[in-house]
PDB file of N, CA and C in Angstrom:
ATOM      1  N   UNK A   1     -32.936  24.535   8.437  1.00  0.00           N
ATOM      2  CA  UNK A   1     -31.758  24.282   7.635  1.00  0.00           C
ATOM      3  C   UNK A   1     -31.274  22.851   7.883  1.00  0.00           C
ATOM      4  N   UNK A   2     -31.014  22.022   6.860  1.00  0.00           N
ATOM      5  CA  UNK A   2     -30.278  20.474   6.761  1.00  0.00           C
ATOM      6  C   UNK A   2     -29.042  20.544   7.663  1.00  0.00           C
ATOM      7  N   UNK A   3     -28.813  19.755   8.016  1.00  0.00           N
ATOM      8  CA  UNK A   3     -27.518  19.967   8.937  1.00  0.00           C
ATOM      9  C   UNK A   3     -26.628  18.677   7.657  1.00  0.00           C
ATOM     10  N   UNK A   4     -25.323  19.003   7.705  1.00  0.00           N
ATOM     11  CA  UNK A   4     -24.461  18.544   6.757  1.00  0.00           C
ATOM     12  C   UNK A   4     -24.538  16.598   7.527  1.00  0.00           C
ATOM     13  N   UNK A   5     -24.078  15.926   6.245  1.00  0.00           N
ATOM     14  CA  UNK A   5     -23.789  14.850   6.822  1.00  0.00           C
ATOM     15  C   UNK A   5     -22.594  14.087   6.423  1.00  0.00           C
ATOM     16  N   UNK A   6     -21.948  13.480   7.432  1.00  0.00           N
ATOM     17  CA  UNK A   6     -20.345  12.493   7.096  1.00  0.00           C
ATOM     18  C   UNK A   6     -20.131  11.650   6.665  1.00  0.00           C
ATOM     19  N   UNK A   7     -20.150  11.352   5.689  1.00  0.00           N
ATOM     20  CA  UNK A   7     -19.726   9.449   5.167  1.00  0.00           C
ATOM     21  C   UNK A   7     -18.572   9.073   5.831  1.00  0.00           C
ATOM     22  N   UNK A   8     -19.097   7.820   6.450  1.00  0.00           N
ATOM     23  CA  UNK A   8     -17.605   7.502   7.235  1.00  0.00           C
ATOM     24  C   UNK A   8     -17.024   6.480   6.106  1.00  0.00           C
ATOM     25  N   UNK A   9     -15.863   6.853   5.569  1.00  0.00           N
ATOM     26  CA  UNK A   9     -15.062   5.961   4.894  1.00  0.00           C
ATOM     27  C   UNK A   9     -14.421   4.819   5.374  1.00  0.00           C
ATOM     28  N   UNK A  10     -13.761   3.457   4.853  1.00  0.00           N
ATOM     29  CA  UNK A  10     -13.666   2.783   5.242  1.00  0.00           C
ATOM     30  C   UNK A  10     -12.249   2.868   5.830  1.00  0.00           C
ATOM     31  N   UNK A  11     -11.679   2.836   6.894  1.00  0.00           N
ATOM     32  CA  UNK A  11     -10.369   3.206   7.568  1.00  0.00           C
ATOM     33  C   UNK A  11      -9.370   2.074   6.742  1.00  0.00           C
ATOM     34  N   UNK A  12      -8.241   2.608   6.602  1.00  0.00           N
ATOM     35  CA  UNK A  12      -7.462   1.507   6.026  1.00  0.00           C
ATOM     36  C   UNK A  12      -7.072   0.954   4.690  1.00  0.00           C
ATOM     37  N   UNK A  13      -8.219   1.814   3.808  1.00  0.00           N
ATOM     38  CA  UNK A  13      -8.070   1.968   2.447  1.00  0.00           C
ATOM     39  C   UNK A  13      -7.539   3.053   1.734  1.00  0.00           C
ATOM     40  N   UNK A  14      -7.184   2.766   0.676  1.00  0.00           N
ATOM     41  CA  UNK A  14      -6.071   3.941  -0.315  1.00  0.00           C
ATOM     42  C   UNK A  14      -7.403   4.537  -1.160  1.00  0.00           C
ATOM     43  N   UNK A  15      -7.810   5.998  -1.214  1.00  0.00           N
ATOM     44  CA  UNK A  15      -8.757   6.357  -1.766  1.00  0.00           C
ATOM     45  C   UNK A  15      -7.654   7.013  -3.226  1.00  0.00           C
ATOM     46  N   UNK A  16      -7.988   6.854  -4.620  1.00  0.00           N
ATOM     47  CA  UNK A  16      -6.700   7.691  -5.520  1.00  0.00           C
ATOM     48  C   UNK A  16      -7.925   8.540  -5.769  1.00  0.00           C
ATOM     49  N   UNK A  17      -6.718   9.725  -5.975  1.00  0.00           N
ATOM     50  CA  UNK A  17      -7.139  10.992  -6.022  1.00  0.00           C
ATOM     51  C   UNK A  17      -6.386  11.642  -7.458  1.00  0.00           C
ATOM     52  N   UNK A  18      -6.040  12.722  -8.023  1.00  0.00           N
ATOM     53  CA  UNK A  18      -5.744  13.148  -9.367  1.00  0.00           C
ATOM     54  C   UNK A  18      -3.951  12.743  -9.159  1.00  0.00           C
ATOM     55  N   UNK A  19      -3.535  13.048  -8.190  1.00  0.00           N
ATOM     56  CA  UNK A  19      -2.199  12.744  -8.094  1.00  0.00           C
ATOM     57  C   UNK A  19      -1.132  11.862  -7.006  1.00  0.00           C
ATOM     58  N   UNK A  20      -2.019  10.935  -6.614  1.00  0.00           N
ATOM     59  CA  UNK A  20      -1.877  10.381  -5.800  1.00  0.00           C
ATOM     60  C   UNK A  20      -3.206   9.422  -4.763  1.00  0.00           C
ATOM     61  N   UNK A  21      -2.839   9.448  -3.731  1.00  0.00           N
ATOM     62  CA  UNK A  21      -3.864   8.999  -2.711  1.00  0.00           C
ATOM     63  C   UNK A  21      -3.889   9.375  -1.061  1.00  0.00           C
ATOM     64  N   UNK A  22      -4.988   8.865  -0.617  1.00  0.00           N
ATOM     65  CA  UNK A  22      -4.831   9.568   0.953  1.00  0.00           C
ATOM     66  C   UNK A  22      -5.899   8.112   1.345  1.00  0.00           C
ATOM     67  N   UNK A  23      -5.202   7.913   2.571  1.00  0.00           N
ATOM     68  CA  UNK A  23      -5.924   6.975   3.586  1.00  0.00           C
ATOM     69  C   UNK A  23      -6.068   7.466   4.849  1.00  0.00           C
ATOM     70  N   UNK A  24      -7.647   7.500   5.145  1.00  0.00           N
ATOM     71  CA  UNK A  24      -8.550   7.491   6.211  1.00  0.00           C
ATOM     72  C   UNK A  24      -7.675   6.235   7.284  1.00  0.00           C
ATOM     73  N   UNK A  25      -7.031   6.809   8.333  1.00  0.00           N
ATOM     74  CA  UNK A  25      -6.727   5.690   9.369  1.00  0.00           C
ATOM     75  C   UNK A  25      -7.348   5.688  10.475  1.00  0.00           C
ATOM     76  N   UNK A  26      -7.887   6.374  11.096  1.00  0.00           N
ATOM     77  CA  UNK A  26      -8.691   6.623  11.916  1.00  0.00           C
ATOM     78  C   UNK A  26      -9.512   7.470  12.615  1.00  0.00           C
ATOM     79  N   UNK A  27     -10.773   7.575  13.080  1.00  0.00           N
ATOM     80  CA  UNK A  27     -11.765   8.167  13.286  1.00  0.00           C
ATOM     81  C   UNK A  27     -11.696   8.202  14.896  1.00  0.00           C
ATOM     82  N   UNK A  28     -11.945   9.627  15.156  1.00  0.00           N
ATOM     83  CA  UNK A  28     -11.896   9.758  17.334  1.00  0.00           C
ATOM     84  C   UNK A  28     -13.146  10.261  17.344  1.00  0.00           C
ATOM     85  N   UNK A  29     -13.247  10.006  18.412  1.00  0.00           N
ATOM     86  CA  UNK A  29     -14.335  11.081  18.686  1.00  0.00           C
ATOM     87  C   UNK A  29     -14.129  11.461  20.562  1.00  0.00           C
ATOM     88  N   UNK A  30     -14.149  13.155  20.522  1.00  0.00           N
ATOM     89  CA  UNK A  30     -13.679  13.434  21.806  1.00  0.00           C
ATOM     90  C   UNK A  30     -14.742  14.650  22.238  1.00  0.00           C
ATOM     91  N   UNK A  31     -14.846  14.120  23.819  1.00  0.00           N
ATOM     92  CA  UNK A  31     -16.030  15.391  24.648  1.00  0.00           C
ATOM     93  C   UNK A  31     -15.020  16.370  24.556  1.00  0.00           C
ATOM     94  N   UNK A  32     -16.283  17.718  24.204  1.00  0.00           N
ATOM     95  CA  UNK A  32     -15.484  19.049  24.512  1.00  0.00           C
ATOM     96  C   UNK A  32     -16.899  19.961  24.588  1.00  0.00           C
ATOM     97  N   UNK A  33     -16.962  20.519  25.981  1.00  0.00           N
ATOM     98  CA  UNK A  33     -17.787  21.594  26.049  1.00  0.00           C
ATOM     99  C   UNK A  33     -19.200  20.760  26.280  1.00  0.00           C
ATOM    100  N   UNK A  34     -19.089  19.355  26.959  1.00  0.00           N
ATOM    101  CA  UNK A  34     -20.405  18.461  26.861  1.00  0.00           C
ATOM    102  C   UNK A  34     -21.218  17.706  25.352  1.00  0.00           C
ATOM    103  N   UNK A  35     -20.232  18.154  24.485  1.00  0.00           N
ATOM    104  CA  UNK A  35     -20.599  17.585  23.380  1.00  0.00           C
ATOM    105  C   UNK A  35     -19.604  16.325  22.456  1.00  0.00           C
ATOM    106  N   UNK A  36     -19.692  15.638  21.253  1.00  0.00           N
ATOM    107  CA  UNK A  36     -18.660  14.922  21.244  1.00  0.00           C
ATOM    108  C   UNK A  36     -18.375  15.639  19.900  1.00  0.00           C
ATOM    109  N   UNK A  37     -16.852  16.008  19.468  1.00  0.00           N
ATOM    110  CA  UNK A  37     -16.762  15.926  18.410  1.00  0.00           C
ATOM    111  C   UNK A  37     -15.806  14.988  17.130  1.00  0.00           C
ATOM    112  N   UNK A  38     -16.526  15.105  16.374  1.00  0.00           N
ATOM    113  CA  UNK A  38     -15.501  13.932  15.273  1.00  0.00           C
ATOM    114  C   UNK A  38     -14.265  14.052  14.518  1.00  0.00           C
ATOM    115  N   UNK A  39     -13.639  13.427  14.891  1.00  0.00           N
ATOM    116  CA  UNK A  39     -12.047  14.025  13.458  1.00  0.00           C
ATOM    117  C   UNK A  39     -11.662  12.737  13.201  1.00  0.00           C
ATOM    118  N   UNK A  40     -11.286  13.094  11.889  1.00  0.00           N
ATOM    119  CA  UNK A  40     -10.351  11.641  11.025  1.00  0.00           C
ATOM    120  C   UNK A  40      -9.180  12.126  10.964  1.00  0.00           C
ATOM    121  N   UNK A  41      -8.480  11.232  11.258  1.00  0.00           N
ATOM    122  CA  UNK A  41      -7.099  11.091  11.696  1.00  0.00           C
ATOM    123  C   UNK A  41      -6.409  10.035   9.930  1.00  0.00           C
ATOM    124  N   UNK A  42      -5.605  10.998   9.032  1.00  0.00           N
ATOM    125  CA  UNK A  42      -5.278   9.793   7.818  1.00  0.00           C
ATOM    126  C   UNK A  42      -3.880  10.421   7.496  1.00  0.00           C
ATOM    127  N   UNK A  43      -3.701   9.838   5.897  1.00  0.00           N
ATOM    128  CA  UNK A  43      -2.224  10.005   5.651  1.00  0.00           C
ATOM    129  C   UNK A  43      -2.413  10.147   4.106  1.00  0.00           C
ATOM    130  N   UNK A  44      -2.166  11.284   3.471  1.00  0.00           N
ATOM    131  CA  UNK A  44      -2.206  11.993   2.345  1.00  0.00           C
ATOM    132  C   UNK A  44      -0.642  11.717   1.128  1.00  0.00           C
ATOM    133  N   UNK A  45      -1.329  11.168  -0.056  1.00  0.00           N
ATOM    134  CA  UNK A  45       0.706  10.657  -0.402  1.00  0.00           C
ATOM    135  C   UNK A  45       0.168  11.592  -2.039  1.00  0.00           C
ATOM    136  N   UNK A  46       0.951  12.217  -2.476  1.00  0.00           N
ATOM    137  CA  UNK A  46       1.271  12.496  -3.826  1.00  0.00           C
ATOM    138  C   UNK A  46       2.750  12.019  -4.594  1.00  0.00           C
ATOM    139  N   UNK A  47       2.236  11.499  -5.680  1.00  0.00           N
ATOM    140  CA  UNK A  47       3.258  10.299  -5.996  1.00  0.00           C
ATOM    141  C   UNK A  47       3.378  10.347  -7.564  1.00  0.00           C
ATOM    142  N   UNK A  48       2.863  10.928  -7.914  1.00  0.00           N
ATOM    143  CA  UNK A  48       2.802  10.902  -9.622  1.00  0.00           C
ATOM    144  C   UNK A  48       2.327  12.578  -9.743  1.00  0.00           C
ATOM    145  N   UNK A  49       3.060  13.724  -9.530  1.00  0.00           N
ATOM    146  CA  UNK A  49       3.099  15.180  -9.700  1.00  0.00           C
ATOM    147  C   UNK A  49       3.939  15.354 -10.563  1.00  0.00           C
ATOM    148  N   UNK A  50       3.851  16.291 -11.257  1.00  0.00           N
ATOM    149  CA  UNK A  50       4.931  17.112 -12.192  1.00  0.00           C
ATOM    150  C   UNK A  50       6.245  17.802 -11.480  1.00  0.00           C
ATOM    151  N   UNK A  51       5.886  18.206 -10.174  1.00  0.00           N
ATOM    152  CA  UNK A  51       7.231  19.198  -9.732  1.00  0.00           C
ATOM    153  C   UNK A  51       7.466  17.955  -8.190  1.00  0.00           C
ATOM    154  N   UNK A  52       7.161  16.835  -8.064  1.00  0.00           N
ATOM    155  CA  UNK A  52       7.576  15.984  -6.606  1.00  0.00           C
ATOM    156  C   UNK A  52       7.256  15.034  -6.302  1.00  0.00           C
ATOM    157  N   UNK A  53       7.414  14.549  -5.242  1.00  0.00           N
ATOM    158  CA  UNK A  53       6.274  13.365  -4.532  1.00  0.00           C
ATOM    159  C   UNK A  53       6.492  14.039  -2.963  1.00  0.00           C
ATOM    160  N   UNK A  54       5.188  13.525  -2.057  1.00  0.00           N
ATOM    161  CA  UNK A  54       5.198  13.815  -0.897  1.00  0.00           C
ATOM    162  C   UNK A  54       4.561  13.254  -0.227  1.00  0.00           C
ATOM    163  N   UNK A  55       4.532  12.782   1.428  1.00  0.00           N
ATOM    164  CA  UNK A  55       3.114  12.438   2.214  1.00  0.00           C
ATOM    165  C   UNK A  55       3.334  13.329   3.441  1.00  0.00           C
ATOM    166  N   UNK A  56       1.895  13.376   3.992  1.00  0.00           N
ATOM    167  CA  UNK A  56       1.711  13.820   4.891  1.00  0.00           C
ATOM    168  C   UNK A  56       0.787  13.554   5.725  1.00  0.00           C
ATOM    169  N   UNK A  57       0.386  13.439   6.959  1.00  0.00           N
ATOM    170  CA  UNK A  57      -0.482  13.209   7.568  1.00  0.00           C
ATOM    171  C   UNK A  57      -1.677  14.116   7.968  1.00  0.00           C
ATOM    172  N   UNK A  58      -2.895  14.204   7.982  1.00  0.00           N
ATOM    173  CA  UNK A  58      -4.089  14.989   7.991  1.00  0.00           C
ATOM    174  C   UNK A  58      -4.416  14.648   9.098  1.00  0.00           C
ATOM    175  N   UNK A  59      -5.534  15.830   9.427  1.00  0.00           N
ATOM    176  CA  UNK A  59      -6.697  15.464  10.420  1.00  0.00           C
ATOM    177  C   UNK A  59      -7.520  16.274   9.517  1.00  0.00           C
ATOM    178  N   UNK A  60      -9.103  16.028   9.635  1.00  0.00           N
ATOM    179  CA  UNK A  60     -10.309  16.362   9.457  1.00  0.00           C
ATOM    180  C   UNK A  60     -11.465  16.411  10.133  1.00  0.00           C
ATOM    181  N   UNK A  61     -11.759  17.589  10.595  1.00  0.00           N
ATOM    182  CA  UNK A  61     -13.071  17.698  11.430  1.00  0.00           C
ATOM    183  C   UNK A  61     -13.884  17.919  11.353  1.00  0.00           C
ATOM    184  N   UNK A  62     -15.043  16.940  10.778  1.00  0.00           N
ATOM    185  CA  UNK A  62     -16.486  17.337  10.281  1.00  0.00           C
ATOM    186  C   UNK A  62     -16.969  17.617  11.060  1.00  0.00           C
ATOM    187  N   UNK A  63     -17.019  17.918  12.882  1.00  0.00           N
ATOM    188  CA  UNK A  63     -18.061  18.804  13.549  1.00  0.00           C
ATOM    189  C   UNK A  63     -18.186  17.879  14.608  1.00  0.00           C
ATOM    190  N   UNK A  64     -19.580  18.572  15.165  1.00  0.00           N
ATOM    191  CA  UNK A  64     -20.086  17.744  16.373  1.00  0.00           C
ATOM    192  C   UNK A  64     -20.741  16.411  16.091  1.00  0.00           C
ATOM    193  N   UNK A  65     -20.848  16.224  16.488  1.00  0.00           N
ATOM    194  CA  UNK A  65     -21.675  14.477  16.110  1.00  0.00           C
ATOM    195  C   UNK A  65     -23.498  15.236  16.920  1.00  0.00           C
ATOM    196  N   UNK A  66     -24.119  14.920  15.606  1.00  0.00           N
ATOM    197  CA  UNK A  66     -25.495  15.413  15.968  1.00  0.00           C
ATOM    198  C   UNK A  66     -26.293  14.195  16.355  1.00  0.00           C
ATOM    199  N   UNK A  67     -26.217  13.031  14.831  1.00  0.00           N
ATOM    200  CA  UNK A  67     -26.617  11.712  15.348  1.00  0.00           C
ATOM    201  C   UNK A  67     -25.668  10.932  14.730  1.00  0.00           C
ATOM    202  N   UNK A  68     -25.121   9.777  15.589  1.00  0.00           N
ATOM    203  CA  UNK A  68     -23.864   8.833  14.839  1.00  0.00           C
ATOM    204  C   UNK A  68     -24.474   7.593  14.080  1.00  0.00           C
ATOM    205  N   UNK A  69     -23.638   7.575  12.611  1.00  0.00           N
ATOM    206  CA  UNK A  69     -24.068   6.685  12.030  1.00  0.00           C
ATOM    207  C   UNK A  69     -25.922   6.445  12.047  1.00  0.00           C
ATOM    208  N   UNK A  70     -26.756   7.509  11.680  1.00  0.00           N
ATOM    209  CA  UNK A  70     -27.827   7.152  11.423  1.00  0.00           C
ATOM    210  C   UNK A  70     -28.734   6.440  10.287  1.00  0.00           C
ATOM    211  N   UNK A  71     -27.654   6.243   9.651  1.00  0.00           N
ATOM    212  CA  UNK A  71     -28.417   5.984   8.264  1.00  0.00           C
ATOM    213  C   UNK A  71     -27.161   5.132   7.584  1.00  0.00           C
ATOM    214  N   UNK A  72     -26.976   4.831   6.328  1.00  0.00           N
ATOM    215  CA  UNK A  72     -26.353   3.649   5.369  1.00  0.00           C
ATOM    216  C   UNK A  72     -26.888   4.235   3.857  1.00  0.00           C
ATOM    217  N   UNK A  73     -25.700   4.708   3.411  1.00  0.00           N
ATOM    218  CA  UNK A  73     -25.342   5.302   2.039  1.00  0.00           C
ATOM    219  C   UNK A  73     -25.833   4.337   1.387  1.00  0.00           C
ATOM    220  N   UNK A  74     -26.213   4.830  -0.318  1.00  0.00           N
ATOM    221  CA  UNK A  74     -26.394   3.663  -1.470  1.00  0.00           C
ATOM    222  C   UNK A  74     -25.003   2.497  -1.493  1.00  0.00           C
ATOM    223  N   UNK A  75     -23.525   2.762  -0.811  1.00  0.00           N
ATOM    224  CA  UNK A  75     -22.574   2.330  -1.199  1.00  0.00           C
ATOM    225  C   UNK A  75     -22.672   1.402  -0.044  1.00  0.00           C
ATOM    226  N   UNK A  76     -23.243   1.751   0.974  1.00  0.00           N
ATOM    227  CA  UNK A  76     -23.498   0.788   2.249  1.00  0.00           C
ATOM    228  C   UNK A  76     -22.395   1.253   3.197  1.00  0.00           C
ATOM    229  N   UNK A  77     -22.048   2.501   3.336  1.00  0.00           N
ATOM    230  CA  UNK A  77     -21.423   2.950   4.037  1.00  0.00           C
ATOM    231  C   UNK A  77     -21.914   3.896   5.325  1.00  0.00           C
ATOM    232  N   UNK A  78     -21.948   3.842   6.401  1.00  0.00           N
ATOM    233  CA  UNK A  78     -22.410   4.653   7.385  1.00  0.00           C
ATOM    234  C   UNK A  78     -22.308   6.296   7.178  1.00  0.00           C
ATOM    235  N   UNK A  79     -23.497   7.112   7.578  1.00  0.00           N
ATOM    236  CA  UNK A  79     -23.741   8.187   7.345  1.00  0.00           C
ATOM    237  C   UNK A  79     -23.700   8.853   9.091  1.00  0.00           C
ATOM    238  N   UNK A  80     -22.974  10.198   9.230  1.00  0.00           N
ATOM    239  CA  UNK A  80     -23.685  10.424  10.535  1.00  0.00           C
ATOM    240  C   UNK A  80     -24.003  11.969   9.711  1.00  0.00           C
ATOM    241  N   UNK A  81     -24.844  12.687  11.235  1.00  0.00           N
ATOM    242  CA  UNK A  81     -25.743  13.736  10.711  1.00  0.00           C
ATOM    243  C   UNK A  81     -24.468  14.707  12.010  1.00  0.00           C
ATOM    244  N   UNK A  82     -23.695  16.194  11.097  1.00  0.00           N
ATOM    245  CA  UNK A  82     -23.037  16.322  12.013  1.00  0.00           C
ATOM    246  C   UNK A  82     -23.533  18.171  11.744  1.00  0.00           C
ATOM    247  N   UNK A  83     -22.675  18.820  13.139  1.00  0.00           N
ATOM    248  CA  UNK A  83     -22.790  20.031  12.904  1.00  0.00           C
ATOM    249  C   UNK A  83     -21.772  20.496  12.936  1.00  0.00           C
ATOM    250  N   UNK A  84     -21.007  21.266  11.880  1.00  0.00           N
ATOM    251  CA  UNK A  84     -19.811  22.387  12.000  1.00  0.00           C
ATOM    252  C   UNK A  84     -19.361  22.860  13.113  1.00  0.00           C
ATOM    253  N   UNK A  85     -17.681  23.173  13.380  1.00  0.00           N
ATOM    254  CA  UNK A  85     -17.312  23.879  14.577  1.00  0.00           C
ATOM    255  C   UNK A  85     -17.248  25.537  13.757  1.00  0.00           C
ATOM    256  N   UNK A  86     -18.290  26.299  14.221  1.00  0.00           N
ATOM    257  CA  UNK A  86     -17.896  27.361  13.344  1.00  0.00           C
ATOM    258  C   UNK A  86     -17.496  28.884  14.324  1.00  0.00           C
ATOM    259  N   UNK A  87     -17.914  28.441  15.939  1.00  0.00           N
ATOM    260  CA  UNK A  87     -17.053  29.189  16.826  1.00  0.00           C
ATOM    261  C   UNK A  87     -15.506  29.185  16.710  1.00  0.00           C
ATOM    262  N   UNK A  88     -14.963  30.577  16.184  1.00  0.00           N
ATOM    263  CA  UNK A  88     -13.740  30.735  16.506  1.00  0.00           C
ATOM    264  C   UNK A  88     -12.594  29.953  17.643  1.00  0.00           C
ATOM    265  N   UNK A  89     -13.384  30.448  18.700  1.00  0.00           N
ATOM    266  CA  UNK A  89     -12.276  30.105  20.118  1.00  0.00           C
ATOM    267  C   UNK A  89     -12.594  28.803  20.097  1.00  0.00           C
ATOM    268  N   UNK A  90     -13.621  27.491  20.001  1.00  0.00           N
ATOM    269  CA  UNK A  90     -14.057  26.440  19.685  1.00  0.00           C
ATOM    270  C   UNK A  90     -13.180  25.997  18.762  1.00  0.00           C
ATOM    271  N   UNK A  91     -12.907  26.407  17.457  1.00  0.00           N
ATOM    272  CA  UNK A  91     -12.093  25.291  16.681  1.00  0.00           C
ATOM    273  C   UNK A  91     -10.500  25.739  17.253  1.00  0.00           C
ATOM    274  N   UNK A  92     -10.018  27.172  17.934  1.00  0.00           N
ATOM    275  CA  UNK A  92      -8.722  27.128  18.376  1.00  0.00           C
ATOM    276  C   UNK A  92      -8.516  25.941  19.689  1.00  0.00           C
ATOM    277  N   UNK A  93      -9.324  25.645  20.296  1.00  0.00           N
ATOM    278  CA  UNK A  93      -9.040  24.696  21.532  1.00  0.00           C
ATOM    279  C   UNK A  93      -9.469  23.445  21.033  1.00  0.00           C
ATOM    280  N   UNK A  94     -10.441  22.971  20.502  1.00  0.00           N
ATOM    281  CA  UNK A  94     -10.366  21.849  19.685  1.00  0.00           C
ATOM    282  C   UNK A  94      -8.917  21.245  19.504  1.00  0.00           C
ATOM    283  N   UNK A  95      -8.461  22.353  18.052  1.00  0.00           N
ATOM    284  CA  UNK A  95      -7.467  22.147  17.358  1.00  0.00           C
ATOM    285  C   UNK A  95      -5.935  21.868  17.996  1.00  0.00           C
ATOM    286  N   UNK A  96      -6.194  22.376  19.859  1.00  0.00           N
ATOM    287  CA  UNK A  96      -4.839  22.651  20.514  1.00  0.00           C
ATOM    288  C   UNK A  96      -5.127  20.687  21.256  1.00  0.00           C
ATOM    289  N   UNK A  97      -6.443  20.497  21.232  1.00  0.00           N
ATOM    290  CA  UNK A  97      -6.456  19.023  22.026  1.00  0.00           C
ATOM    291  C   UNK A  97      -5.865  18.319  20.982  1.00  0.00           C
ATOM    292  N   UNK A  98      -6.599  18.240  19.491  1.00  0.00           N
ATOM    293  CA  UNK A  98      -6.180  17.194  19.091  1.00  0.00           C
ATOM    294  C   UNK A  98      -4.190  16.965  18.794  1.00  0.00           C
ATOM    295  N   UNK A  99      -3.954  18.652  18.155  1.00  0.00           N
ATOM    296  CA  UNK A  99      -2.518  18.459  18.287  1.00  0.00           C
ATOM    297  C   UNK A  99      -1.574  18.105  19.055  1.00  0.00           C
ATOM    298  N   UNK A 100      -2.041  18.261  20.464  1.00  0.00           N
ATOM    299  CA  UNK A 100      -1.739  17.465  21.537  1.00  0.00           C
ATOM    300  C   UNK A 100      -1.724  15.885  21.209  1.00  0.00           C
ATOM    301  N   UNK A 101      -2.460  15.501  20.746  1.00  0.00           N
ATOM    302  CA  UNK A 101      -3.202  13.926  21.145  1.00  0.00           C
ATOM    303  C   UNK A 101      -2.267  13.266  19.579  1.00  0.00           C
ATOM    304  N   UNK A 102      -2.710  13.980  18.673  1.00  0.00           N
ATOM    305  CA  UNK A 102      -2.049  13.481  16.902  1.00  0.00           C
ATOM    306  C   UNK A 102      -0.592  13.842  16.863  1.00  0.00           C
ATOM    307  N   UNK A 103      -0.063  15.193  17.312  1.00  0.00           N
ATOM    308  CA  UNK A 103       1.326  15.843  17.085  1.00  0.00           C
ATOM    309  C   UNK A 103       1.325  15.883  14.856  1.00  0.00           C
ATOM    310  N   UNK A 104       0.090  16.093  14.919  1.00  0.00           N
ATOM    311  CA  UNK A 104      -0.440  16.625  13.590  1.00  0.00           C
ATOM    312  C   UNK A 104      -0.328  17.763  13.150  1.00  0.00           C
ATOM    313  N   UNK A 105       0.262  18.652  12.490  1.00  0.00           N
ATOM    314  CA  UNK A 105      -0.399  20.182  12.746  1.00  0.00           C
ATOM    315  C   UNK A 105      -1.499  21.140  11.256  1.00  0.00           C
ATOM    316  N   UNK A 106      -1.616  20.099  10.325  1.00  0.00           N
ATOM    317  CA  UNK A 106      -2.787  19.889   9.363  1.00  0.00           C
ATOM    318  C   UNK A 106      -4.056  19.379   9.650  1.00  0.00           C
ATOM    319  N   UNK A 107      -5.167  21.094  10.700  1.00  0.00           N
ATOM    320  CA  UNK A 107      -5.938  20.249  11.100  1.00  0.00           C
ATOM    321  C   UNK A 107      -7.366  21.351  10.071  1.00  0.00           C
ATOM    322  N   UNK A 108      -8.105  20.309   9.325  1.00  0.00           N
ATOM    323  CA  UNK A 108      -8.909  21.111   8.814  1.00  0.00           C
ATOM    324  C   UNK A 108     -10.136  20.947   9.464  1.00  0.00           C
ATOM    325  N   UNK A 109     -10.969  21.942   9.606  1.00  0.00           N
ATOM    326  CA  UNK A 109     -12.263  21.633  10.038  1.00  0.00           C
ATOM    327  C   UNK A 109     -13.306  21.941   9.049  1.00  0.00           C
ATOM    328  N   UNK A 110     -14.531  21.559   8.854  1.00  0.00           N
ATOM    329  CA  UNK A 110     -15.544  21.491   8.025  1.00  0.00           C
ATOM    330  C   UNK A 110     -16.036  23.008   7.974  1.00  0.00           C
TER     331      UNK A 110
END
């Protein structure tokens, strides 16, 4: 089976989305369990909705880091090759470090 892979976006840029935009601010990467795993750390704004406007801050956790940055997208953007946290008790302690570390509490994992 392919193991999924991450485009790392460029930190610092406004990506628009249908109602707004969200910026990628930063990328961690932290040992847990002898392995490293990856989360993006950004900031989500809706600004042109029918019923509001809002922002909020995200995290996103595409997984373990299998190989970092192995490869370079057609866009010339770094690719890594990652694996899902798909242990239960694994993404609850994950999720308790990073909220610790971000004081985030929007943490999605892959």
């Amino acid at each position: 089976m392919d193991q999924p892979e991450y485009t790392h976006l460029k930190t610092g840029e406004e990506i628009a989305c249908i109602a707004g935009y969200y910026t990628p601010r930063e990328e961690v990467r932290i040992d847990y369990n002898g392995r490293q795993v990856l989360y993006v750390v950004g900031q989500a704004v809706i600004e042109s909705s029918c019923c509001g406007i809002g922002s909020w801050g995200y995290v996103l956790v595409p997984g373990y880091i299998l190989d970092w940055q192995n490869r370079t997208n057609e866009a010339g953007l770094a690719v890594s090759t990652v694996e899902p946290v798909s242990d239960r008790t694994a993404r609850e302690e994950i999720g308790k470090i990073i909220r610790e570390a971000e004081a985030i509490p929007q943490i999605s994992f892959w």
